[in-house]
mmCIF file of C-alpha atoms in Angstrom:
data_model
loop_
_atom_site.group_PDB
_atom_site.id
_atom_site.type_symbol
_atom_site.label_atom_id
_atom_site.label_comp_id
_atom_site.label_asym_id
_atom_site.label_seq_id
_atom_site.Cartn_x
_atom_site.Cartn_y
_atom_site.Cartn_z
ATOM 1 C CA MET A 1041 0.437 1.131 4.213
ATOM 2 C CA ALA A 1042 -0.953 -1.227 1.610
ATOM 3 C CA VAL A 1043 1.596 -3.694 0.255
ATOM 4 C CA GLN A 1044 1.491 -3.726 -3.537
ATOM 5 C CA ARG A 1045 4.063 -6.457 -4.254
ATOM 6 C CA ILE A 1046 6.917 -8.409 -2.700
ATOM 7 C CA VAL A 1047 9.988 -9.514 -4.668
ATOM 8 C CA ALA A 1048 12.720 -11.817 -3.360
ATOM 9 C CA ASP A 1049 16.242 -10.370 -3.654
ATOM 10 C CA LEU A 1050 19.024 -12.938 -3.997
ATOM 11 C CA HIS A 1051 22.667 -11.995 -3.543
ATOM 12 C CA SER A 1052 24.745 -13.329 -6.422
ATOM 13 C CA ALA A 1053 28.505 -13.488 -6.860
ATOM 14 C CA SER A 1054 28.098 -14.013 -10.617
ATOM 15 C CA MET A 1055 25.252 -12.181 -12.305
ATOM 16 C CA ALA A 1056 25.850 -14.007 -15.596
ATOM 17 C CA GLU A 1057 25.672 -17.466 -14.000
ATOM 18 C CA ALA A 1058 22.655 -16.622 -11.840
ATOM 19 C CA THR A 1059 20.772 -15.032 -14.732
ATOM 20 C CA ALA A 1060 21.510 -18.009 -16.977
ATOM 21 C CA PHE A 1061 20.296 -20.406 -14.277
ATOM 22 C CA TYR A 1062 16.949 -18.681 -13.663
ATOM 23 C CA THR A 1063 16.238 -18.035 -17.349
ATOM 24 C CA THR A 1064 17.094 -21.608 -18.330
ATOM 25 C CA VAL A 1065 15.674 -23.557 -15.394
ATOM 26 C CA LEU A 1066 12.564 -21.471 -14.686
ATOM 27 C CA GLY A 1067 12.017 -19.738 -18.027
ATOM 28 C CA LEU A 1068 12.122 -16.267 -16.464
ATOM 29 C CA ARG A 1069 12.941 -13.259 -18.649
ATOM 30 C CA ILE A 1070 14.962 -10.144 -17.849
ATOM 31 C CA VAL A 1071 12.653 -7.159 -17.268
ATOM 32 C CA MET A 1072 15.221 -4.784 -15.716
ATOM 33 C CA ASP A 1073 19.022 -4.772 -15.797
ATOM 34 C CA LEU A 1074 20.970 -2.020 -14.016
ATOM 35 C CA GLY A 1075 24.202 -4.029 -13.913
ATOM 36 C CA TRP A 1076 24.269 -4.504 -10.138
ATOM 37 C CA ILE A 1077 20.639 -5.698 -10.085
ATOM 38 C CA VAL A 1078 18.734 -7.795 -12.605
ATOM 39 C CA THR A 1079 15.006 -8.401 -12.194
ATOM 40 C CA LEU A 1080 13.514 -11.444 -13.863
ATOM 41 C CA ALA A 1081 9.824 -12.158 -14.450
ATOM 42 C CA ASP A 1082 7.584 -14.892 -15.738
ATOM 43 C CA PRO A 1083 6.732 -13.904 -19.336
ATOM 44 C CA GLU A 1084 3.077 -14.899 -18.889
ATOM 45 C CA ARG A 1085 2.665 -13.436 -15.379
ATOM 46 C CA PRO A 1086 4.937 -10.364 -15.144
ATOM 47 C CA GLU A 1087 4.009 -9.794 -11.494
ATOM 48 C CA VAL A 1088 5.893 -13.007 -10.608
ATOM 49 C CA GLN A 1089 9.417 -11.655 -10.155
ATOM 50 C CA LEU A 1090 12.843 -12.363 -8.691
ATOM 51 C CA SER A 1091 15.770 -9.941 -8.375
ATOM 52 C CA LEU A 1092 19.447 -10.887 -8.430
ATOM 53 C CA MET A 1093 21.952 -8.487 -6.894
ATOM 54 C CA THR A 1094 25.731 -8.375 -6.719
ATOM 55 C CA GLU A 1095 25.557 -5.356 -4.395
ATOM 56 C CA ASP A 1096 23.281 -2.405 -3.795
ATOM 57 C CA ALA A 1097 24.183 0.821 -5.578
ATOM 58 C CA THR A 1098 23.575 3.139 -2.611
ATOM 59 C CA ALA A 1099 22.940 0.996 0.469
ATOM 60 C CA PRO A 1100 25.460 -0.897 2.603
ATOM 61 C CA VAL A 1101 23.801 -4.319 2.286
ATOM 62 C CA VAL A 1102 21.811 -6.467 -0.151
ATOM 63 C CA PRO A 1103 18.253 -6.846 1.187
ATOM 64 C CA VAL A 1104 16.459 -10.204 1.275
ATOM 65 C CA ILE A 1105 13.205 -8.828 -0.133
ATOM 66 C CA SER A 1106 11.848 -5.689 -1.728
ATOM 67 C CA VAL A 1107 8.378 -4.640 -0.618
ATOM 68 C CA GLU A 1108 6.541 -2.077 -2.728
ATOM 69 C CA VAL A 1109 4.059 -0.094 -0.652
ATOM 70 C CA ALA A 1110 1.490 2.578 -1.424
ATOM 71 C CA ASP A 1111 3.004 5.092 1.035
ATOM 72 C CA VAL A 1112 6.718 4.616 1.725
ATOM 73 C CA ASP A 1113 6.875 7.675 3.979
ATOM 74 C CA ALA A 1114 4.156 6.244 6.240
ATOM 75 C CA SER A 1115 5.959 2.887 6.305
ATOM 76 C CA CYS A 1116 9.200 4.593 7.322
ATOM 77 C CA ARG A 1117 7.430 6.520 10.085
ATOM 78 C CA ALA A 1118 5.853 3.281 11.334
ATOM 79 C CA ALA A 1119 9.238 1.507 11.328
ATOM 80 C CA ARG A 1120 10.830 4.348 13.311
ATOM 81 C CA ALA A 1121 7.896 4.427 15.767
ATOM 82 C CA ALA A 1122 8.331 0.669 16.298
ATOM 83 C CA GLY A 1123 12.001 1.230 17.140
ATOM 84 C CA ALA A 1124 13.214 -0.771 14.126
ATOM 85 C CA GLU A 1125 16.776 -0.278 12.876
ATOM 86 C CA ILE A 1126 16.857 1.814 9.711
ATOM 87 C CA VAL A 1127 19.778 0.421 7.698
ATOM 88 C CA HIS A 1128 19.462 2.837 4.743
ATOM 89 C CA ASP A 1129 17.594 6.096 5.321
ATOM 90 C CA LEU A 1130 14.627 7.187 3.230
ATOM 91 C CA THR A 1131 16.103 8.209 -0.128
ATOM 92 C CA ASP A 1132 14.908 9.238 -3.580
ATOM 93 C CA GLU A 1133 17.008 7.052 -5.873
ATOM 94 C CA PRO A 1134 18.042 8.060 -9.420
ATOM 95 C CA TRP A 1135 16.377 4.954 -10.927
ATOM 96 C CA GLY A 1136 12.910 6.162 -9.939
ATOM 97 C CA VAL A 1137 12.117 4.801 -6.499
ATOM 98 C CA ARG A 1138 11.836 6.287 -3.023
ATOM 99 C CA ARG A 1139 12.994 3.713 -0.480
ATOM 100 C CA PHE A 1140 14.514 2.814 2.857
ATOM 101 C CA PHE A 1141 15.998 -0.364 4.324
ATOM 102 C CA VAL A 1142 14.864 -1.697 7.695
ATOM 103 C CA ARG A 1143 16.054 -4.677 9.737
ATOM 104 C CA ASP A 1144 13.320 -7.020 11.010
ATOM 105 C CA PRO A 1145 13.474 -8.688 14.473
ATOM 106 C CA SER A 1146 15.216 -11.745 12.960
ATOM 107 C CA GLY A 1147 17.936 -9.620 11.356
ATOM 108 C CA HIS A 1148 16.625 -9.716 7.783
ATOM 109 C CA VAL A 1149 17.019 -6.472 5.834
ATOM 110 C CA LEU A 1150 13.969 -5.341 3.852
ATOM 111 C CA ASN A 1151 13.963 -2.800 1.023
ATOM 112 C CA ILE A 1152 10.701 -0.860 1.445
ATOM 113 C CA LEU A 1153 9.928 1.219 -1.639
ATOM 114 C CA ALA A 1154 7.452 3.129 -3.754
ATOM 115 C CA HIS A 1155 7.949 4.077 -7.371
ATOM 116 C CA SER A 1156 8.439 7.808 -7.878
ATOM 117 C CA HIS A 1157 5.772 9.580 -9.851
ATOM 118 C CA ALA A 1158 7.218 12.393 -11.907
#
């Protein structure tokens, strides 16, 4: 269950205002824009990222972080075995990720994902 990256997910009421803030104040650049989610990255270090979300396209809640793992199925099995609340079941999403949402003991919702390999 190797973690490959962690990206903060910030809920935003105004995508335009939030995007303008982070591009102007921090110099981040848009690397993905699906309308409901925009991911920004440092142009010199693309692994340094932040996502802004107005909602989630298929899940009932906006997560606080997205954690990319090597084996999302193993992570989901481990979460279930630990008795954790699965907020959004393991799903293959149309934008190329396999993911699930889980609630941690403090109530934070995590998006655990792996990129699909076609």
